CSV table of C-alpha atoms and ligand atoms in Angstrom, one decimal:
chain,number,residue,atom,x,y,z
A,20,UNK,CA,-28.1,-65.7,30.2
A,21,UNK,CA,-30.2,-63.1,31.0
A,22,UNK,CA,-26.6,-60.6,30.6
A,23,UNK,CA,-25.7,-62.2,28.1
A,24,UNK,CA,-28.4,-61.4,26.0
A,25,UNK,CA,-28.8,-57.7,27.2
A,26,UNK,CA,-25.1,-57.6,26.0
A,27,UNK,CA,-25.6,-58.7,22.8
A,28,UNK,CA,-28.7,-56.3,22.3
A,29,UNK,CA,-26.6,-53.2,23.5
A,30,UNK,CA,-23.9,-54.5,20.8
A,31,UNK,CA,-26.4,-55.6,17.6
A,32,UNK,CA,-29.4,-53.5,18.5
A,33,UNK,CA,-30.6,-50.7,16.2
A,34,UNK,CA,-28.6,-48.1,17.6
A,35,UNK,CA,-25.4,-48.1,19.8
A,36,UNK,CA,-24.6,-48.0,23.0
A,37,UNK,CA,-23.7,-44.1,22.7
A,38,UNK,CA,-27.1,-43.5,21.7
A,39,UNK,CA,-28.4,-44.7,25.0
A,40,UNK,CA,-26.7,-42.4,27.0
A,41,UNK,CA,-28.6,-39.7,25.2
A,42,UNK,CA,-30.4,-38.1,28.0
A,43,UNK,CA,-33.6,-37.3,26.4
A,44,UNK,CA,-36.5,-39.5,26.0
A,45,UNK,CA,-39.9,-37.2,26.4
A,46,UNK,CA,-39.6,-33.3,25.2
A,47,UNK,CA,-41.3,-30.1,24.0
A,48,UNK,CA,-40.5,-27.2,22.2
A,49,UNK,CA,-40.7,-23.9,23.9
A,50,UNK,CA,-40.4,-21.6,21.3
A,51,UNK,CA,-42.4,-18.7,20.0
A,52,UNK,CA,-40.4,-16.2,23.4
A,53,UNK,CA,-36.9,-16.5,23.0
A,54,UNK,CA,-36.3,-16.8,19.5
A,55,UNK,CA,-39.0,-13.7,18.6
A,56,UNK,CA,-36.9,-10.3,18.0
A,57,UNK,CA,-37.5,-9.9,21.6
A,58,UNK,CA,-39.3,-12.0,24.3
A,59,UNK,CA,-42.5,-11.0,24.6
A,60,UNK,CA,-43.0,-9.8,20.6
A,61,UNK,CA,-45.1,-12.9,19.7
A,62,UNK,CA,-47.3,-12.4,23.0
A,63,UNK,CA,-45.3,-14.9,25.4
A,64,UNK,CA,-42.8,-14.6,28.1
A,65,UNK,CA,-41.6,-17.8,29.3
A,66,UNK,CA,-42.4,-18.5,33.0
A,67,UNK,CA,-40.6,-20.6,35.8
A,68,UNK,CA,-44.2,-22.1,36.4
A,69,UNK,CA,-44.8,-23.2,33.0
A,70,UNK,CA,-41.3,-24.9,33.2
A,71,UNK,CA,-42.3,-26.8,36.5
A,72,UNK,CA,-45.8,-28.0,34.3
A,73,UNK,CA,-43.8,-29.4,32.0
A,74,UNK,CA,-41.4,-31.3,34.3
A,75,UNK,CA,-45.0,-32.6,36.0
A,76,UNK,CA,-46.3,-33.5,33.4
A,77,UNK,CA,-43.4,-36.1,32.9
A,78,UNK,CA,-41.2,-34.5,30.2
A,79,UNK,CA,-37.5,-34.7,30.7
A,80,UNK,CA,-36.2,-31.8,28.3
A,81,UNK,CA,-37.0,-28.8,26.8
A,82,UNK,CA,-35.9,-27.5,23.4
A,83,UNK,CA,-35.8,-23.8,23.7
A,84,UNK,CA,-35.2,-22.1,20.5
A,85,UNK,CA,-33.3,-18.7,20.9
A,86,UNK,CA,-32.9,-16.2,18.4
A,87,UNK,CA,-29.0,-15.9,19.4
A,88,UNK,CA,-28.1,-13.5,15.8
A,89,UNK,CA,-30.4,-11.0,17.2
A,90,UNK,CA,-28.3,-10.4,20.2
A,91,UNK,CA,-24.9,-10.9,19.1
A,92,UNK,CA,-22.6,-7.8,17.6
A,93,UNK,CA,-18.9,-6.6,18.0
A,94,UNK,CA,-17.8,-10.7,19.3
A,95,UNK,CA,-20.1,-10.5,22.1
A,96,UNK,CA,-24.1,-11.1,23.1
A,97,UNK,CA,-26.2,-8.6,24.8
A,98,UNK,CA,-25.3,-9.7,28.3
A,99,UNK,CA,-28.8,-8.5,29.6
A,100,UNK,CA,-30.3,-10.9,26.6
A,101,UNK,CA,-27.3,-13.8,27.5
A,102,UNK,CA,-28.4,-13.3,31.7
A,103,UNK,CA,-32.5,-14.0,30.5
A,104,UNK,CA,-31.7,-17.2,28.4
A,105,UNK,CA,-29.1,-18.3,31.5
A,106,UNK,CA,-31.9,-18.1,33.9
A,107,UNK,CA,-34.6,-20.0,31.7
A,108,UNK,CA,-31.6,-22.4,31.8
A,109,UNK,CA,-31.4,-22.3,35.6
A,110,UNK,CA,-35.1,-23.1,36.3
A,111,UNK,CA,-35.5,-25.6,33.8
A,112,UNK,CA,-31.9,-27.2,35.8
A,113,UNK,CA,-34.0,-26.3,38.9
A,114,UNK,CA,-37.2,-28.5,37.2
A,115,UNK,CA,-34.7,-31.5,36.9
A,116,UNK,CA,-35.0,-30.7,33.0
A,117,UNK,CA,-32.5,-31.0,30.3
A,118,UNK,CA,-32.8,-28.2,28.0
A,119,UNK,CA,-31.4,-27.8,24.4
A,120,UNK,CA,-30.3,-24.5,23.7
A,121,UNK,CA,-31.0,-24.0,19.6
A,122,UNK,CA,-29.3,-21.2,17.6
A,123,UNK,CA,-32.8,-20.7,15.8
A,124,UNK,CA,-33.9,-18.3,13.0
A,125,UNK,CA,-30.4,-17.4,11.5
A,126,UNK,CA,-32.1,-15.9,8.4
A,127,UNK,CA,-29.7,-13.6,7.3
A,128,UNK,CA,-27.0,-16.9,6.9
A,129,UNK,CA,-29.9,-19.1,5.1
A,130,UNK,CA,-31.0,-16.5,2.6
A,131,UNK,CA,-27.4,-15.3,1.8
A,132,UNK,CA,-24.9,-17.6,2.8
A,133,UNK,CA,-22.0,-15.6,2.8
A,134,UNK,CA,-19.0,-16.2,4.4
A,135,UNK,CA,-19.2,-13.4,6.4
A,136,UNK,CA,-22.4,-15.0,8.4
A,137,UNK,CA,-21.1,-18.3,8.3
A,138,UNK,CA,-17.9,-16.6,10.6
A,139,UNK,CA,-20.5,-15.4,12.8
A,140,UNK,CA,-22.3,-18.5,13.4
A,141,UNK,CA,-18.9,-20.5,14.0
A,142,UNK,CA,-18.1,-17.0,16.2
A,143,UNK,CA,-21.6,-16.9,18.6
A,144,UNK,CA,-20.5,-20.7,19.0
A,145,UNK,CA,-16.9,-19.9,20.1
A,146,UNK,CA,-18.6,-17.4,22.9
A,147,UNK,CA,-21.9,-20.2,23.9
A,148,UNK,CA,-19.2,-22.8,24.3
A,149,UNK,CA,-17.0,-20.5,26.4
A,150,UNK,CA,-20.0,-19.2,28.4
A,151,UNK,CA,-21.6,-22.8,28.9
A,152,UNK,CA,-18.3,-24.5,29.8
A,153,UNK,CA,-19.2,-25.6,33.2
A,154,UNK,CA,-22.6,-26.2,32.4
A,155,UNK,CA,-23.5,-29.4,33.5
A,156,UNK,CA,-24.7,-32.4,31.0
A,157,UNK,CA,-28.0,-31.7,31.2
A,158,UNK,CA,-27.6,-28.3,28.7
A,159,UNK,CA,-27.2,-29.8,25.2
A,160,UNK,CA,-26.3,-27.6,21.9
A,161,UNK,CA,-28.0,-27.6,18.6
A,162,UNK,CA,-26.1,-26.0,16.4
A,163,UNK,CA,-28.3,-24.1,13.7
A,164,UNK,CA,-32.4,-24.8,13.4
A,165,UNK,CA,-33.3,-25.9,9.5
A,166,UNK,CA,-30.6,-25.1,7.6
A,167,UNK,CA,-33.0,-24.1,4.5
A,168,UNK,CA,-32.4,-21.5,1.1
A,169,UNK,CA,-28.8,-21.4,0.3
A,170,UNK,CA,-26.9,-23.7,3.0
A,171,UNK,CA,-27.2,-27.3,1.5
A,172,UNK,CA,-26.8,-30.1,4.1
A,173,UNK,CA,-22.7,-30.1,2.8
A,174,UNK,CA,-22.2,-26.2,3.5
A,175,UNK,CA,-24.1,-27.1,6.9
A,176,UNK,CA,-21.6,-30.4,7.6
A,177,UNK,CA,-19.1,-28.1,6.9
A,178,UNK,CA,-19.7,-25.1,9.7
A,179,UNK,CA,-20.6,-28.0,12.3
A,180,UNK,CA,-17.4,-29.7,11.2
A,181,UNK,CA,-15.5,-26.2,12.3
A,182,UNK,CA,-17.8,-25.4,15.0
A,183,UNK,CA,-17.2,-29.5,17.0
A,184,UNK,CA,-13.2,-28.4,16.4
A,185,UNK,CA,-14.0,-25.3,18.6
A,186,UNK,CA,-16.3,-26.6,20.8
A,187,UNK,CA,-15.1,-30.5,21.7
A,188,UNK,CA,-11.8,-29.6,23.8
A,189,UNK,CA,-13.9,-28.1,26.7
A,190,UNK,CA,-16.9,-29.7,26.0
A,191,UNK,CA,-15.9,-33.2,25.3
A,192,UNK,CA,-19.2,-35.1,26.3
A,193,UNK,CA,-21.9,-32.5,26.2
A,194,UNK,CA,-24.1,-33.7,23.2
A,195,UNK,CA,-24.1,-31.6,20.5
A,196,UNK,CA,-27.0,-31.6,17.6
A,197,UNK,CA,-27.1,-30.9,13.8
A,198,UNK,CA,-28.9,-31.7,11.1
A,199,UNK,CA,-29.1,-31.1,7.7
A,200,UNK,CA,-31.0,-29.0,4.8
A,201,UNK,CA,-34.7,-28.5,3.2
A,202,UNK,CA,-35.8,-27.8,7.1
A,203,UNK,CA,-34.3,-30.6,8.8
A,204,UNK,CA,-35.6,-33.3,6.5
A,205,UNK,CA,-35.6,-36.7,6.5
A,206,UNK,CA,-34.0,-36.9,3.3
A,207,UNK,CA,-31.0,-34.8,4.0
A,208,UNK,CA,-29.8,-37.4,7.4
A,209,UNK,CA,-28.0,-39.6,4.4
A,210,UNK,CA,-25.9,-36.9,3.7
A,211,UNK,CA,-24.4,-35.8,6.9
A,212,UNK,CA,-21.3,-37.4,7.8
A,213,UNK,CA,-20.7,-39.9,10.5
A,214,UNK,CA,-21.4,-38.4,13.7
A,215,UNK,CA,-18.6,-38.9,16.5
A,216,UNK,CA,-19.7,-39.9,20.2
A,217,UNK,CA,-22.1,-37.0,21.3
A,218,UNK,CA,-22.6,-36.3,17.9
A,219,UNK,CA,-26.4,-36.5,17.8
A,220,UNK,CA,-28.2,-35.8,14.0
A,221,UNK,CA,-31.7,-34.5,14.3
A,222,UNK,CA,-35.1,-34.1,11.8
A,223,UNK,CA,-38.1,-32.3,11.8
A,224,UNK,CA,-41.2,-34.0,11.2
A,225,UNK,CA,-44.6,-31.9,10.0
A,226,UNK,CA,-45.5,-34.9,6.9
A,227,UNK,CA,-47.5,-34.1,5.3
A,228,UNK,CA,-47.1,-30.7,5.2
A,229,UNK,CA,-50.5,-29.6,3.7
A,230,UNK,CA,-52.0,-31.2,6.8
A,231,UNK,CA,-49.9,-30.3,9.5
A,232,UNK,CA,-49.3,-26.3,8.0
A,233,UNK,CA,-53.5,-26.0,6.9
A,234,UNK,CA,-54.0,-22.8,7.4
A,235,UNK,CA,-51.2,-21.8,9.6
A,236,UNK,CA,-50.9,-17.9,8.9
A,237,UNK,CA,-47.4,-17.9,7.6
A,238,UNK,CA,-47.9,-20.3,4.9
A,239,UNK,CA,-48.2,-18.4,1.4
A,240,UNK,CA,-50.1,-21.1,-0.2
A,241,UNK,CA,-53.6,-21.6,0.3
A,242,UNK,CA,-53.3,-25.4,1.3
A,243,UNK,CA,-57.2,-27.0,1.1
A,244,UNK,CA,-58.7,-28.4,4.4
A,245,UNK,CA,-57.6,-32.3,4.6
A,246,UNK,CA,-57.6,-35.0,7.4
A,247,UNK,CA,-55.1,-37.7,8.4
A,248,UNK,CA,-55.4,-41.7,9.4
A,249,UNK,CA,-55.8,-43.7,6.8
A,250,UNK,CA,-54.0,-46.8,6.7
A,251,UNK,CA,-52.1,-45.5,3.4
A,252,UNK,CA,-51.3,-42.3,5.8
A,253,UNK,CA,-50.0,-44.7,8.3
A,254,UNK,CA,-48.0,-46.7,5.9
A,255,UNK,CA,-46.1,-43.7,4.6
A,256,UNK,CA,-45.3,-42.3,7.4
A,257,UNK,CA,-43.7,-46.3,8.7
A,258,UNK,CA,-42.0,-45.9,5.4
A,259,UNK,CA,-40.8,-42.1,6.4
A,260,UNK,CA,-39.5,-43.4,9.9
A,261,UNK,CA,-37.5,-46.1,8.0
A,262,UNK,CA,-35.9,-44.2,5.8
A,263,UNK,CA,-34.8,-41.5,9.3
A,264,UNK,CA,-33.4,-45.1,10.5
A,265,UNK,CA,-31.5,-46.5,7.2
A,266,UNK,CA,-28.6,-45.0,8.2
A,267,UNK,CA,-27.8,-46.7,11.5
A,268,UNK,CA,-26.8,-43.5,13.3
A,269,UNK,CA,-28.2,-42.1,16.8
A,270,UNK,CA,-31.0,-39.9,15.7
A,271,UNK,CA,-33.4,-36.9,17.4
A,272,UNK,CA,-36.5,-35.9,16.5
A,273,UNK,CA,-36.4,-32.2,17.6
A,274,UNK,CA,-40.0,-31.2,15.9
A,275,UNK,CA,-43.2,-32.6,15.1
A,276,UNK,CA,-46.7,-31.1,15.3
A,277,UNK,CA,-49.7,-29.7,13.8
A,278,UNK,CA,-51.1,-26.4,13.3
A,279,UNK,CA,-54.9,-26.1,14.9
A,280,UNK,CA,-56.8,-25.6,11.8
A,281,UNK,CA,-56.5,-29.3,11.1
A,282,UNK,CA,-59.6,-31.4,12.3
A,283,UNK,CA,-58.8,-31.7,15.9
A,284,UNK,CA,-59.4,-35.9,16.1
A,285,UNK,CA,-56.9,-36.1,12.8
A,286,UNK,CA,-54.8,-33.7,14.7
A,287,UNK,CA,-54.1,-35.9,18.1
A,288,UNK,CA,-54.1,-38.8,15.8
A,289,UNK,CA,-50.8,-38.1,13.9
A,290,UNK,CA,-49.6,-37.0,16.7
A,291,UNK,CA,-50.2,-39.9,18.8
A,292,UNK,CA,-49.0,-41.8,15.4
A,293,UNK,CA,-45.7,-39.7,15.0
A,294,UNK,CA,-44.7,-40.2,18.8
A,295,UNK,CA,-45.1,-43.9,18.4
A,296,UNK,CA,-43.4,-44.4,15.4
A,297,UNK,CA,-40.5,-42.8,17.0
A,298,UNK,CA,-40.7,-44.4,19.8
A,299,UNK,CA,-40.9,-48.0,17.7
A,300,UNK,CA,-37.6,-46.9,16.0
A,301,UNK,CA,-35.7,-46.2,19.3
A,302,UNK,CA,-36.4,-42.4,18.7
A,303,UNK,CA,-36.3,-39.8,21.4
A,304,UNK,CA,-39.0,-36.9,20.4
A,305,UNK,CA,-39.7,-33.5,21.1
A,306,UNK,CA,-43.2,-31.8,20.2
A,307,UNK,CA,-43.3,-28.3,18.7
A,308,UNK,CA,-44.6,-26.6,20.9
A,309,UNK,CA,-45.8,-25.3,23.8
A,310,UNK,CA,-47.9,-22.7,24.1
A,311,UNK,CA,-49.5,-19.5,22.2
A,312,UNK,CA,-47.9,-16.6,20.4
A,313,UNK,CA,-47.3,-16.2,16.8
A,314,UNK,CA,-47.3,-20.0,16.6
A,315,UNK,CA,-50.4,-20.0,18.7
A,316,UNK,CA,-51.7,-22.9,16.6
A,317,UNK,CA,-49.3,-25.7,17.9
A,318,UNK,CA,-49.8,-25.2,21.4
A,319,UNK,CA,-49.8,-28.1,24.0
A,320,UNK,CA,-50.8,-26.1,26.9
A,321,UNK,CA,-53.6,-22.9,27.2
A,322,UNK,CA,-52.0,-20.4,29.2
A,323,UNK,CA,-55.1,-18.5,29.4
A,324,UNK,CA,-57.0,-21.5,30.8
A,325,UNK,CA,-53.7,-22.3,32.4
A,326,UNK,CA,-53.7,-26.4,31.6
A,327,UNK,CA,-52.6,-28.6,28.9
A,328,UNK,CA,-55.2,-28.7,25.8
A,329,UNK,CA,-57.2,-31.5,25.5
A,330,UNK,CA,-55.7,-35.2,23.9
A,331,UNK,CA,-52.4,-33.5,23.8
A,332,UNK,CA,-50.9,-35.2,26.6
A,333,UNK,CA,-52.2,-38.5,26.3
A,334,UNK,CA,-51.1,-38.2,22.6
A,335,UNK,CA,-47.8,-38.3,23.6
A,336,UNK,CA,-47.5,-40.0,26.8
A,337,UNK,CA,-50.2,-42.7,26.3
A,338,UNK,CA,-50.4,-45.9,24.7
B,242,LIG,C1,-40.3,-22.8,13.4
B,242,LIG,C2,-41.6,-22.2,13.9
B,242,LIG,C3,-42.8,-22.9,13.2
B,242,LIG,C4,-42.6,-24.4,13.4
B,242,LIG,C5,-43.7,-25.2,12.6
B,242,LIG,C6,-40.3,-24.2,13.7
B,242,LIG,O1,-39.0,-24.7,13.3
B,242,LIG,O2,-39.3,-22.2,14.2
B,242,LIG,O3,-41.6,-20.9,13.6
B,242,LIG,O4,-44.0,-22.6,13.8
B,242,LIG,O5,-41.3,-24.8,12.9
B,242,LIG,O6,-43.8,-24.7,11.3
């Protein structure tokens, strides 16, 4: 009976049985090193210990973001560059981590879309895909960060569709993510095509953006002070999480935080809030980020102090 049942749930349930193979449950964002011009520009160097933290601290993946355009001319990446992200790779395969390797910060194909960057992302893919063909599983693919500016959610469909064709014959079951414009937003999920198995579609989550971006130092606009819990908050962002779900499809939630300048109760509140609510809708999470540098204001853990900042944690591994 018992079988039975679980059957039936792994057939009718929310999501299908594909998406339970994903391997990643609990993760975090280690950006602000490898996707700054170069590591170290923004004030952090990624260390093996920091990795090890993480794995202790019961995360299963990290997403690392890598600024792969920087590094890539002539067909071919900076080996020296290609040999640092490979050994982040190694440790984190060391911590018993999975680790998602982002192509992050392609500005120069966002702001002018031409068809000359769009061969160069589908190229740095070719070269990843050949490099990383006997990596195991546990390194996943994410094929552009926030498509945003020119490249519309169909012009980003497009290059993935182009990119899987290259990339599938030698990695047939690594998972491979994408999602679509305006940042990763919710909105744009309805407009990416049906994903094939390992096919995982992905959003970024910082709603509503006046509190989660107060007075984060890259934001033009002056956004006034404001505070998050209500239970209108809450309702929209149930209703925000439905809408990610109304498709059906295997989904990822590959950012959500909040900048510090938000009051710091409000702050661990959404975030305890946002973790949940993906975790209600069968929703594997990863928290942006993890420590200091230009995006000093996200930070999970105080290198300085050299432990995880207060509430974070228990935000997102509690109740
Ligand atoms: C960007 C970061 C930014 C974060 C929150 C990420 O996608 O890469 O630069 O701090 O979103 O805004």
């Amino acid at each position: 009976m018992l079988r039975a049942l679980i059957l039936l749930l792994v057939a009718f349930g929310p999501h299908t049985s594909t998406a339970q193979t994903f391997p990643v449950a609990r993760c975090i964002n280690m950006g602000a090193a490898l996707e700054a011009p170069i590591e170290g520009d923004w004030g952090y160097v990624i260390q093996r210990r920091h990795i090890d933290r993480i794995a202790q601290a019961g995360f299963d993946t990290i997403r690392l973001p890598v600024k792969f355009s920087a590094h890539f001319k002539n067909g071919a990446f900076d080996p020296a560059f290609l040999a640092r992200v490979d050994e982040v790779v190694g440790w984190t395969q060391d911590a018993d981590l999975n680790v998602i390797l982002v192509l992050h910060h392609y500005w120069d194909l966002m702001d002018t879309g031409t068809d000359a960057h769009k061969a160069n992302l589908i190229a740095m893919w070719r070269v990843l895909g050949q490099h990383y063909a006997d990596a195991p599983q546990s390194v996943l693919f994410e094929l552009l960060n926030e498509p945003e500016g020119t490249l519309t959610t169909a012009d980003a469909a497009a290059l993935y569709d182009t990119i899987l064709s290259d990339l599938r014959p030698a990695h047939p079951t690594r998972w491979i993510i994408m999602g679509g414009d305006e940042w990763n937003n919710i909105d744009s999920l309805a407009d990416l095509p049906d994903p094939d198995p390992y096919d995982m579609h992905t959003f970024h989550f910082y709603e509503p953006w006046q509190f989660t971006h107060q007075g984060a130092p890259y934001v033009q606009a002056d956004l006034p002070r404001s505070g998050w819990g209500s239970d209108a908050d809450r309702a929209t962002l149930s209703q925000r999480f439905d809408v990610a779900t109304a498709q059906n499809r295997p989904l990822f939630l590959g950012e959500f935080g909040v900048y510090d300048a938000a009051p710091r109760p409000d702050h661990i509140r959404w975030l305890r809030a946002v973790r949940q609510a993906a975790e209600a809708h069968g929703i594997p999470w990863c928290h942006w980020g993890f420590t200091q540098g230009e995006q000093a204001g996200f930070q999970a853990f105080d290198v300085d102090r050299d432990d995880w900042r207060a509430g974070v944690l228990d935000a997102l591994m509690g109740d």
